Coordinates of C-alpha atoms in Angstrom, one line a residue:
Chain A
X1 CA -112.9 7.7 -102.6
X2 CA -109.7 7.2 -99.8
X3 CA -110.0 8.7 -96.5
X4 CA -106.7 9.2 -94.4
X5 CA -106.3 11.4 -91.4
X6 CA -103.6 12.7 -89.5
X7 CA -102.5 15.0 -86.5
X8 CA -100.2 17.6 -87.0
X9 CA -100.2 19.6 -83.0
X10 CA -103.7 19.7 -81.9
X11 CA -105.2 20.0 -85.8
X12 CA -106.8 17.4 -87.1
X13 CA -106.1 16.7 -91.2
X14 CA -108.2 14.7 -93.1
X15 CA -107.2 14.2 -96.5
X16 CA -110.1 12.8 -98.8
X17 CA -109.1 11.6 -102.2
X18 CA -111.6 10.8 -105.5
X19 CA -115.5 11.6 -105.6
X20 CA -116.3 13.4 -102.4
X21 CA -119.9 13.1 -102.8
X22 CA -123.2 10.9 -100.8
X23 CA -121.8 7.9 -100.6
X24 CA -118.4 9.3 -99.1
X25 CA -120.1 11.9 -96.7
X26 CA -121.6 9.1 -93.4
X27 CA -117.8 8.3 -93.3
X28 CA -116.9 11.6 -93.0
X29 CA -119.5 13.0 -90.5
X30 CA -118.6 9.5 -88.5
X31 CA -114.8 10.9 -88.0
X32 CA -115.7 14.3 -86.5
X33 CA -117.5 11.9 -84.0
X34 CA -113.8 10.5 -83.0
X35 CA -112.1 14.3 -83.5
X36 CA -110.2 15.3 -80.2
X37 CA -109.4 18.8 -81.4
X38 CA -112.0 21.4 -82.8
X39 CA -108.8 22.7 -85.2
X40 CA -109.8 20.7 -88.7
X41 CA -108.0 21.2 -91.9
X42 CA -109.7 19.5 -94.7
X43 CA -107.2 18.7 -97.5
X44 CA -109.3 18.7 -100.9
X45 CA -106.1 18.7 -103.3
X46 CA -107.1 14.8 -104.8
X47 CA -110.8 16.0 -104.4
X48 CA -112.1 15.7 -108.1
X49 CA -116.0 16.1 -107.5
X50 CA -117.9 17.1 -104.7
X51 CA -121.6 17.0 -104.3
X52 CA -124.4 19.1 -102.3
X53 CA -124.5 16.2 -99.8
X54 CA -120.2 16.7 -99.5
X55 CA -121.1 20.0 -99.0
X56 CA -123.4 19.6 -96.4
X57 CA -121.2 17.3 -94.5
X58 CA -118.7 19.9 -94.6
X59 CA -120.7 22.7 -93.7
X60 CA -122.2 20.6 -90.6
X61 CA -118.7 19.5 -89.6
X62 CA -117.7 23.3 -89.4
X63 CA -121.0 24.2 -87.4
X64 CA -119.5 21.1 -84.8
X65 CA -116.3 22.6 -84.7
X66 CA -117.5 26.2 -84.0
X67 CA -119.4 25.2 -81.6
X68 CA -116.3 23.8 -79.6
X69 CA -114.9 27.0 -80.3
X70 CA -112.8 25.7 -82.9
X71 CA -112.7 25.6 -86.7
X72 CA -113.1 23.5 -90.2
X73 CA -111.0 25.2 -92.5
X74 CA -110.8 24.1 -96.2
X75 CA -106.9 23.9 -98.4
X76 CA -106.1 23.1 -102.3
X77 CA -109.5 23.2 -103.7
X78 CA -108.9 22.5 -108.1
X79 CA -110.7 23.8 -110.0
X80 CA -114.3 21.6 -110.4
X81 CA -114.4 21.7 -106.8
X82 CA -113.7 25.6 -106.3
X83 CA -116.5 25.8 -109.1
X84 CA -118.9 24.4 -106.8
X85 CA -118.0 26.6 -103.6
X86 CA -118.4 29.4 -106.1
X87 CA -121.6 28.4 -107.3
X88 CA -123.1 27.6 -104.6
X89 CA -121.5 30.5 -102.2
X90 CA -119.8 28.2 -99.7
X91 CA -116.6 30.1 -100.5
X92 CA -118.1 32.9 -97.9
X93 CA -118.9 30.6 -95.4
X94 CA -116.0 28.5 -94.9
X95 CA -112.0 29.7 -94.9
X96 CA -110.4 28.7 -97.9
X97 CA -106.7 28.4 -98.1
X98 CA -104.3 27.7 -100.8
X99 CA -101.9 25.4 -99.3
X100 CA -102.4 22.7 -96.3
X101 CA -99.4 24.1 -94.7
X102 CA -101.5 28.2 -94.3
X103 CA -104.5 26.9 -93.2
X104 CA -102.8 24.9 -90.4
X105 CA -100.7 27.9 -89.3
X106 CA -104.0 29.8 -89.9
X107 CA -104.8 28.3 -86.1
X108 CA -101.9 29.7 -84.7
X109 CA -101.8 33.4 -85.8
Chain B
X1 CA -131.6 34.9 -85.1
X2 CA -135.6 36.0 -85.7
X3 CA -136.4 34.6 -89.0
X4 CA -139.5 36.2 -91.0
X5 CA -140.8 34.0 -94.3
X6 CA -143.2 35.4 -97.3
X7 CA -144.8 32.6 -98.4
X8 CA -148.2 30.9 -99.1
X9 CA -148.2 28.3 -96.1
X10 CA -150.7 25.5 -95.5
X11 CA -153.9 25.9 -95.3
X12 CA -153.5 28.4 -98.1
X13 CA -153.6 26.9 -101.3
X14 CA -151.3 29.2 -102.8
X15 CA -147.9 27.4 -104.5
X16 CA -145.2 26.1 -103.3
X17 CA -146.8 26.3 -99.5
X18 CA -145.8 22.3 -99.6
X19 CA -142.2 23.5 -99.6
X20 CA -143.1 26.3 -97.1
X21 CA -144.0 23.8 -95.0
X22 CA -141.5 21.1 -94.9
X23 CA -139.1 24.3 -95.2
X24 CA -140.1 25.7 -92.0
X25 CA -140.9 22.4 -90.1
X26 CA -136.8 21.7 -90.5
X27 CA -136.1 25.7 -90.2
X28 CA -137.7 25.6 -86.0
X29 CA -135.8 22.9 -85.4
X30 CA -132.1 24.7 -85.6
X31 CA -131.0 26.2 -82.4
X32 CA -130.0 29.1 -84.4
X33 CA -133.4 30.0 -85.0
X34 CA -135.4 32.0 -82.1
X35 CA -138.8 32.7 -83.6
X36 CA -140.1 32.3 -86.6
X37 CA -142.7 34.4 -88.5
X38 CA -144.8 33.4 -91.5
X39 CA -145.9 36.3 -93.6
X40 CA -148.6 34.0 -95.5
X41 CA -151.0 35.0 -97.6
X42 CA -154.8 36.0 -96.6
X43 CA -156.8 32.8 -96.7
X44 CA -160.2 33.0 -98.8
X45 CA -163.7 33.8 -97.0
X46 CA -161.8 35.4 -94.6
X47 CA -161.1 32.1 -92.7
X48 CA -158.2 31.8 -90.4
X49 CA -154.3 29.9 -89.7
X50 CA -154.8 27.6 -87.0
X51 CA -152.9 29.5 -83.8
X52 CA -150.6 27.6 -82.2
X53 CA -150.7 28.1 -78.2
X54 CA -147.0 27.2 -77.1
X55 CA -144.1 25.7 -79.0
X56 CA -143.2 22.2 -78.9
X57 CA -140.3 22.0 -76.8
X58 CA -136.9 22.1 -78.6
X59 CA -139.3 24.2 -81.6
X60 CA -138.6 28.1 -82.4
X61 CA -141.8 29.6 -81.9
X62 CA -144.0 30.1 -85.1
X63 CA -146.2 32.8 -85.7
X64 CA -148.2 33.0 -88.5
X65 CA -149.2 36.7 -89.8
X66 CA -151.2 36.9 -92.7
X67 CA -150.9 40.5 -94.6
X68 CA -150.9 40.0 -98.5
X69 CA -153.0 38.3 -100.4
X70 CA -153.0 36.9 -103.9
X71 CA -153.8 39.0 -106.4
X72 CA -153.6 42.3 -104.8
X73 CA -151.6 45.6 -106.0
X74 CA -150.2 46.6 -102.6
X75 CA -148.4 43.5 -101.4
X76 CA -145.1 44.7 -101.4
X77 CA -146.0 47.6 -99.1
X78 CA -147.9 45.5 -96.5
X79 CA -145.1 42.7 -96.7
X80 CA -142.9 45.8 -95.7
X81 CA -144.6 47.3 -93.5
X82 CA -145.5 44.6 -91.4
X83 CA -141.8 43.4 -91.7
X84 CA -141.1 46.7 -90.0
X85 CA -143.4 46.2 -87.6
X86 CA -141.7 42.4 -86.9
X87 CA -138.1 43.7 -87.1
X88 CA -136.6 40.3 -87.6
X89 CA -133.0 40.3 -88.4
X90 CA -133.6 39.1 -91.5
X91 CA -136.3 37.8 -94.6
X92 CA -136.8 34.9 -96.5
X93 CA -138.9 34.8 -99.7
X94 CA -139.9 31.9 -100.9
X95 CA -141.7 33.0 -104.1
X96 CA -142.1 32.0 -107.4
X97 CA -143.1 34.9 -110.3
X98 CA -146.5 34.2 -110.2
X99 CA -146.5 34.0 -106.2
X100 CA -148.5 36.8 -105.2
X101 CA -151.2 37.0 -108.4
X102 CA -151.9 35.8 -111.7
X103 CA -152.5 38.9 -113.8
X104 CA -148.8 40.7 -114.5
X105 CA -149.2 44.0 -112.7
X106 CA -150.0 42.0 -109.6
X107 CA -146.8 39.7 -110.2
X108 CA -144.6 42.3 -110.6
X109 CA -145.4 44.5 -107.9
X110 CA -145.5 41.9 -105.4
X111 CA -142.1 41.1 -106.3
X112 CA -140.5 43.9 -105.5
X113 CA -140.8 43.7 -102.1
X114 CA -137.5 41.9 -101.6
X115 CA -136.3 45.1 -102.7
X116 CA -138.0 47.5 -100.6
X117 CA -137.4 45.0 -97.4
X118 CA -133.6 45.6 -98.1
X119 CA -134.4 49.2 -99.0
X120 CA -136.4 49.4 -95.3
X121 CA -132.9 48.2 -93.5
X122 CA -133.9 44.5 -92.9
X123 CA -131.9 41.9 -95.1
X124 CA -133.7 40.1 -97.4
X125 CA -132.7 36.4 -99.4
X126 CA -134.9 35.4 -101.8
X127 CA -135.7 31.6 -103.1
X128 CA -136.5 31.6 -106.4
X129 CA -138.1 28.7 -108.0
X130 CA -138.5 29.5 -111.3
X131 CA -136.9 32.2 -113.6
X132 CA -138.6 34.2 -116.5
X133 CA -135.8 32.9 -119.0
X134 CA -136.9 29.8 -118.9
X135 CA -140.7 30.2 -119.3
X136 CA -141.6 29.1 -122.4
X137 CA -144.2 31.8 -123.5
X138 CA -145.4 29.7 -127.0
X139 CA -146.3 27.1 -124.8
X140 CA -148.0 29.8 -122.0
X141 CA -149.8 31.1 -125.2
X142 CA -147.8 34.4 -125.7
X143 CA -145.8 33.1 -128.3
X144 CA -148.3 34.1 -131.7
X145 CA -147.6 37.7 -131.3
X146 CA -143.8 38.7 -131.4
X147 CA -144.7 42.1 -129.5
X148 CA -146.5 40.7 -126.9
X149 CA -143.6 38.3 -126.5
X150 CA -140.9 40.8 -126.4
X151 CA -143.0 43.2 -123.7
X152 CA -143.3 39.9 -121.8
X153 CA -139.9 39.5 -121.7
X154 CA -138.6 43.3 -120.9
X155 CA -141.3 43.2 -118.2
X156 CA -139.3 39.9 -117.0
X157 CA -135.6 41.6 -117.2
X158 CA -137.0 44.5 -114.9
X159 CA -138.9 42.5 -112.1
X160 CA -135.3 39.9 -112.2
X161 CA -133.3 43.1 -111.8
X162 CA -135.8 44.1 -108.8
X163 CA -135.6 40.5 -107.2
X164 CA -131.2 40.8 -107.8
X165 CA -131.6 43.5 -105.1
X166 CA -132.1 41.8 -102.5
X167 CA -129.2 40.6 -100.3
X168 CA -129.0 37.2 -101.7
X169 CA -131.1 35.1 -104.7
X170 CA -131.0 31.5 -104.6
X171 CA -132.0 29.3 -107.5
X172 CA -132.1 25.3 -107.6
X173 CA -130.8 24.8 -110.8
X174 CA -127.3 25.6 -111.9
X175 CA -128.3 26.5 -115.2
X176 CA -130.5 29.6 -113.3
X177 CA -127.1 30.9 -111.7
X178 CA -125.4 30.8 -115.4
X179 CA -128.6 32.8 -116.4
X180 CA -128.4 35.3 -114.2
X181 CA -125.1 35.9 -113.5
X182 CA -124.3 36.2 -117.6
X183 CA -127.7 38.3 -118.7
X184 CA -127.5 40.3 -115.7
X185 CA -123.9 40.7 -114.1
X186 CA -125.2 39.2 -111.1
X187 CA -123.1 38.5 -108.5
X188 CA -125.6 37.6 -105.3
X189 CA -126.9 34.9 -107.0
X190 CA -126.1 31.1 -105.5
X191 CA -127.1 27.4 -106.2
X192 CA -129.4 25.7 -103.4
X193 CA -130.4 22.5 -103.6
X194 CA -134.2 21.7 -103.6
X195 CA -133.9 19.5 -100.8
X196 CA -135.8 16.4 -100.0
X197 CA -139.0 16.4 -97.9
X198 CA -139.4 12.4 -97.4
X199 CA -137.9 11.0 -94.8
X200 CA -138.9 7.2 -95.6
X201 CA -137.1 4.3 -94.3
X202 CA -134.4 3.1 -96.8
X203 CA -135.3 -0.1 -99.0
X204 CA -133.8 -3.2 -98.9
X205 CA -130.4 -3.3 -100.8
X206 CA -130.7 -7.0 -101.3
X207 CA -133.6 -8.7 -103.8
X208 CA -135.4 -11.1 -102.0
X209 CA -134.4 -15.1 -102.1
X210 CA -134.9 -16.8 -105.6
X211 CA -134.0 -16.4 -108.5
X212 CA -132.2 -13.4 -109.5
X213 CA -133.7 -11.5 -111.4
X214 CA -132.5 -8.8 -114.4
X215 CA -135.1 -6.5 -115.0
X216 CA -135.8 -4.1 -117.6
X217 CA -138.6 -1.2 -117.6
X218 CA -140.0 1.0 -119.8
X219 CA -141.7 0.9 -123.4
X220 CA -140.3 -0.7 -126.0
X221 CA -139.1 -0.9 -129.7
X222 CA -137.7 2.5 -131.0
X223 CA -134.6 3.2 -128.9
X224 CA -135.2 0.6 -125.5
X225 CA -134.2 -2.4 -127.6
X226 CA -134.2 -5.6 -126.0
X227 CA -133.0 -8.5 -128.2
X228 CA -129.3 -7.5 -127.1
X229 CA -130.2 -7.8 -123.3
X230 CA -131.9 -10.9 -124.3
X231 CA -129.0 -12.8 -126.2
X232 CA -126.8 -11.6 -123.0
X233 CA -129.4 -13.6 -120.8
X234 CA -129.2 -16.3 -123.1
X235 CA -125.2 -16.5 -122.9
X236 CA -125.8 -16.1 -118.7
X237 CA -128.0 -18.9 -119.1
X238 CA -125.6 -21.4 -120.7
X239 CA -123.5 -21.3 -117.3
X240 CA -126.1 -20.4 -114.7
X241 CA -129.5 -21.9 -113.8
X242 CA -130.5 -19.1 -111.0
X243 CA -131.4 -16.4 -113.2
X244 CA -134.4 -14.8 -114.3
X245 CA -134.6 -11.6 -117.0
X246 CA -137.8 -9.6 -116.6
X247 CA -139.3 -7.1 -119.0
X248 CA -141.6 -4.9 -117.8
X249 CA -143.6 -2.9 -120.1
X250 CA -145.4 -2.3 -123.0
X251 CA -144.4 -1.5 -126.6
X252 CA -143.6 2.2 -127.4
X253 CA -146.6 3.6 -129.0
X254 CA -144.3 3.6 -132.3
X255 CA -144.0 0.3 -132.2
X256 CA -146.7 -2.1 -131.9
X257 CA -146.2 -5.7 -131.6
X258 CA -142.4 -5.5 -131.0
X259 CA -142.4 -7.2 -127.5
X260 CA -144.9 -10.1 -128.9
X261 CA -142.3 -10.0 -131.4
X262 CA -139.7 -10.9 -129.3
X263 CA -141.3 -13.5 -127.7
X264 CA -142.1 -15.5 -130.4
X265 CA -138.3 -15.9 -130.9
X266 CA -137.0 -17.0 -128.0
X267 CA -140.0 -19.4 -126.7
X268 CA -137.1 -22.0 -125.9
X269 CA -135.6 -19.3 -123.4
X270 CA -136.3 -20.2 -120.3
X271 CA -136.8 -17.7 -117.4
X272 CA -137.6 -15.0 -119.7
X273 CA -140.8 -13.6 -118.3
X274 CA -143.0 -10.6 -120.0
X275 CA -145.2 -8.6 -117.2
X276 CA -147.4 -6.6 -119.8
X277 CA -148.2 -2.9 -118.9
X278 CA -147.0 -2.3 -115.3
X279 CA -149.4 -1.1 -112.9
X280 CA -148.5 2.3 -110.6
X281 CA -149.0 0.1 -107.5
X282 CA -147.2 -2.5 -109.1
X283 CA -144.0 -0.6 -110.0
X284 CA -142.2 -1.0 -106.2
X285 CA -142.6 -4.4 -106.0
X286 CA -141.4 -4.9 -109.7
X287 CA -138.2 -3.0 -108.8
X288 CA -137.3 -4.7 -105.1
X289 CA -138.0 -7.9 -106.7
X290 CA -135.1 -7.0 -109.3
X291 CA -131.3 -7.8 -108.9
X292 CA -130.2 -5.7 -111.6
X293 CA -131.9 -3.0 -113.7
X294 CA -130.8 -2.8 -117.4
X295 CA -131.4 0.0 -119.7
X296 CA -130.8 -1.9 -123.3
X297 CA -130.8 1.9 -125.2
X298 CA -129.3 2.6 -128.5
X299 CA -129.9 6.4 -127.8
X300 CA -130.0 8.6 -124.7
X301 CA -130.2 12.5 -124.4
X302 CA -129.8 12.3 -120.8
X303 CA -130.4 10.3 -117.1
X304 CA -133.8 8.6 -117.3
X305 CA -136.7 8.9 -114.9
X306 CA -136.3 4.9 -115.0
X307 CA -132.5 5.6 -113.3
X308 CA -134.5 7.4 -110.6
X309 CA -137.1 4.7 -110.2
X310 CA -134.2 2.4 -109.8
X311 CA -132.0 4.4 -107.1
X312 CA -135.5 4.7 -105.5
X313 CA -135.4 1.3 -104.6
X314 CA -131.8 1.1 -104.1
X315 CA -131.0 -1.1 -107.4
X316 CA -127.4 -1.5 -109.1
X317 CA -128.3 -0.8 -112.7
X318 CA -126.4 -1.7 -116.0
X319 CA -126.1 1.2 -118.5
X320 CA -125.0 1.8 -122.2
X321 CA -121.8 3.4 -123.0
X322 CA -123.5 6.4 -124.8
X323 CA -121.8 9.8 -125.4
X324 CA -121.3 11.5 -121.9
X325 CA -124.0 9.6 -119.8
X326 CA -121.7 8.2 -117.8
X327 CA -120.4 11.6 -116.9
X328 CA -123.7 12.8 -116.5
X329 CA -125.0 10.2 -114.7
X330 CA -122.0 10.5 -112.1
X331 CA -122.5 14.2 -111.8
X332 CA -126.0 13.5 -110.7
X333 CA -124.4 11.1 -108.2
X334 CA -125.5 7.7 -109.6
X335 CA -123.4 4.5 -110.6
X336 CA -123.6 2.0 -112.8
X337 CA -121.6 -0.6 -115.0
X338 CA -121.6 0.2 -118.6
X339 CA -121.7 -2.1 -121.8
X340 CA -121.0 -0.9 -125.1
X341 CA -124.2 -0.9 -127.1
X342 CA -126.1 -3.2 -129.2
X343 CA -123.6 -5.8 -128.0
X344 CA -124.8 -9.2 -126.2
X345 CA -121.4 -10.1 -125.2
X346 CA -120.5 -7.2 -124.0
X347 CA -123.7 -6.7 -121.8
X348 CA -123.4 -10.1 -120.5
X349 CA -120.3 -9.1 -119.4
X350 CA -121.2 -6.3 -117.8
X351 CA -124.1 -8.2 -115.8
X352 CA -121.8 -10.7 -115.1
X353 CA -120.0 -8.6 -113.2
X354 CA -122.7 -7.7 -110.9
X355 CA -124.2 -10.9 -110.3
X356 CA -121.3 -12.4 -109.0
X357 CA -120.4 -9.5 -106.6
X358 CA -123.5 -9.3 -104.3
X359 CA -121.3 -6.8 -102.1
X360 CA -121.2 -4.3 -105.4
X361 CA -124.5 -4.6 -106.2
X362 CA -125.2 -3.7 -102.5
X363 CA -123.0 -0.7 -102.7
X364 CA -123.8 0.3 -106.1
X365 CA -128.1 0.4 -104.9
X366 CA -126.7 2.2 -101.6
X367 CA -125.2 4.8 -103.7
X368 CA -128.1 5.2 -106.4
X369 CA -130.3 5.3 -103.7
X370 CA -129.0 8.6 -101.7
X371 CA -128.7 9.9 -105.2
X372 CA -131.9 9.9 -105.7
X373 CA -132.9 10.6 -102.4
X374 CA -130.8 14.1 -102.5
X375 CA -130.3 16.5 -99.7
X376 CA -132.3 16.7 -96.7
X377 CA -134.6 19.3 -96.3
X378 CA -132.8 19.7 -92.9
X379 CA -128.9 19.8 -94.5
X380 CA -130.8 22.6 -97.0
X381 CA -132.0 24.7 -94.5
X382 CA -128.6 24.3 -92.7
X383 CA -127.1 26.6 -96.0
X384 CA -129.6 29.5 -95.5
X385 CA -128.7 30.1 -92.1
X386 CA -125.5 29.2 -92.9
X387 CA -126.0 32.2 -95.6
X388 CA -128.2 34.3 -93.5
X389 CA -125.7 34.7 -90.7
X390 CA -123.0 35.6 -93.6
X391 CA -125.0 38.7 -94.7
X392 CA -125.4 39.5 -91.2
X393 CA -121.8 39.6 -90.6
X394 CA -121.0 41.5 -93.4
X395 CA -123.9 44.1 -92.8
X396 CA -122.5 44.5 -89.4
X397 CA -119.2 44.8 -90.1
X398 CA -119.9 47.6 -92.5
X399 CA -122.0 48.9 -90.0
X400 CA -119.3 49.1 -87.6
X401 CA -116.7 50.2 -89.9
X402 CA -118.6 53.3 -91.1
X403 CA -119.3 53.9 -87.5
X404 CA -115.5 53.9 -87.1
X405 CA -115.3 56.6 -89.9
X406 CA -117.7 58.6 -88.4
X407 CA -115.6 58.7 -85.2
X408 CA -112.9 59.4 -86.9
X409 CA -113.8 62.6 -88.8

């Protein structure tokens, strides 16, 4: 599991790459410690697995965000990992988009 | 948010009040959560919940109101009507199907009061632990007579489509969701994780100083065979002085004198240490004390309870390369290096790997051990109000919307 992140205006992108799962999740939850913007995309397109504790990591980094009045906003789930948001219904709680490029103009409009 | 839970809580006896518990002790800790009320059952010999004076700063205040009780027809209507009473915004269930009595008539009615909560205007998500397609009624004693069976079963479908009704269903094991969504068109059904009520310290990644050991656990001689893992210790040994291979066990019932076995043939190996039947007490230190955990099987229908014993205690573990277990090891969240079976050389290999990487064997155990660990009670209860305030929103923006049509017209 790789871990890049990036600015692009005042949203923060963190690209994750591999098993998103448990053991990738404390390094996770450590960068929204270091995040200087409350605008997150999360770009899951190399994501091939993703576990309950991913999920939780996620769903905790998004409570952060909101709470700074921003957002974490999800792009490029494949399919295993969209199987999971279905199944477990965190497709209703986060925002979902196709490409990295609408869920960073998602902030703006 | 006001947050009202049926369930059996502690002191009552009734099931899965443990969870209840450790559900709720996480639940008052979120500041989304304002007050908390326990519909529990009535406790026997009309004894009462210990009343809690003031909240614990930083706690949602908990108020426990007992108004069913277990094995009672009515249920449903007082867990409704004292829900109205309560008006919180919203109500958890956190039932089983035998929660509120043990003959069926009782079952059944008590669980449709998800659906007449909803039914009442208050939201309603229900926690199901168990499902009636999974029951196995031979085993329950139903299974003689075919009719009785088949009753059993229709009785089930109706009370599932009564509990479906409510806002939300959650179900802990993914094979439930399948279930219900395929048999019943479902589409409020979702996964939840159990969630983990320990919070113990993590062990030690490292073994301690010494030699190191390999250890193997279980019982042995039909499909845990150990001469392989042996003759891989035996090639280890011609190169390295600081090991140790432990078996610890007995034989499998089926196969008496196998271990003894065994032993008699490699009295020349040193370091090769049988422990005899393992002792519950015994079983922590016999896995911190291991550097490795082998599992020398020629068969496997799935992750062992050994694997969890082993991420327990943080151990790297070396595994067969047997039809999909390394998939379905990894989809359970574990790790491992993988030797092709019944093959010394390839398993020394394998162990070799290990031994010399202390750093992998570290990450490896780390890894194994928050698999086996598995989501906080606290991350779980983050979903249901995470899920909660998603059926709030939607039932308010219908709300408003329809009050925007009646404006309109």
């Amino acid at each position: 599991m790789a871990l890049n992140t990036r600015s692009i205006g005042n949203v923060g992108v963190l690209d994750l790459h591999g098993r998103f799962d448990a053991h990738m999740a404390p390094a996770v939850i450590e960068w929204y410690g270091r995040l200087p913007s409350p605008h997150v995309v999360i770009n899951l397109t190399d994501v091939t697995f993703i576990d309950s504790s991913a999920l939780a990591a996620l769903a905790g980094g998004m409570k952060r965000c909101r709470q700074r009045d921003g957002d974490l906003r999800l792009c490029a789930l494949q399919q295993p990992v969209r199987v999971i948001f279905e199944l477990t219904r965190m497709n209703r709680a986060f925002e979902i988009f196709a490409t990295e490029a609408e869920a960073i103009s998602s902030f703006t409009h | 948010m006001r947050i009202a839970i049926v369930t059996p809580y502690p002191p009552s006896q009734g099931s899965l009040n443990e969870y209840a518990f450790h559900f709720i002790r996480f639940l008052r800790q979120k500041p989304e959560v304002r007050e908390i009320f326990i519909l529990s059952d009535r406790l026997p010999d009309d004894a009462t919940y210990p009343a809690e004076t003031a909240s614990p700063p930083g706690l949602a205040p908990l108020h426990i109101v007992p108004c069913w009780r277990f094995g009672a027809l009515d249920n449903a209507l007082r867990i409704v009507r004292t829900a109205r009473d309560l008006a919180p915004d919203i109500v958890l269930f956190n039932i089983q199907f035998a929660s509120f009595g043990s003959s069926k008539p009782a079952a059944a009615l008590g669980l449709l009061a998800p659906a007449m909560t909803r039914a009442a205007g208050i939201p309603a998500i229900v926690l199901l632990h168990n499902i009636m397609e999974t029951v196995d009624l031979k085993s329950a004693g139903f299974g003689a007579n075919p009719l009785v069976e088949w009753f059993i079963r229709a009785f089930g479908a109706i009370t599932t489509r009564a509990l479906l009704s409510a806002d939300l269903l959650a179900v802990t094991i993914p094979r439930y969701v399948e279930i219900l969504e395929h048999k019943y068109g479902a589409a409020n059904v979702l996964l939840a994780p159990h969630g983990a009520f320990d919070e113990a310290p993590p062990p030690s990644f490292d073994p301690p100083p010494g030699p190191l050991q390999i250890m193997t656990f279980g019982k042995f001689g039909t499909y845990k065979k150990i001469e392989p893992l042996v003759d891989a210790f035996r090639l280890l040994s011609e190169t390295r002085r600081d090991l140790e291979l432990v078996i610890a066990g007995t034989d499998s019932p089926n196969a008496p004198g196998y271990l003894e076995s065994v032993r008699l043939a490699n009295v020349d190996l040193a370091g090769l240490r049988f422990t005899g039947y393992v002792a519950e007490e015994d079983v922590p230190r016999i896995f911190q004390d291991a550097g490795v955990v082998v599992f020398p099987y020629t068969s496997t229908t799935g992750s062992s309870g050994v694997l969890h014993q082993a991420g327990n205690y943080g151990r790297a573990v070396v595994l067969p390369r047997l039809g999909d277990l390394a998939e379905l090891i990894a989809e359970e969240g574990y790790t491992g290096e993988f030797f092709t079976p019944e093959n010394a050389q390839s398993l020394a290999e394998a162990l070799a790997r290990l031994l010399d990487d202390p750093a992998r064997r570290r990450a490896m155990g780390t890894q194994n051990y928050l698999a086996a660990c598995g989501l906080p009670m606290a991350e779980v209860v983050e979903w249901y109000i995470l899920h909660a305030q998603n059926v709030l929103t939607v039932r308010n923006t219908r709300r408003a919307a329809r009050r925007r049509e009646f404006v309109k017209r």
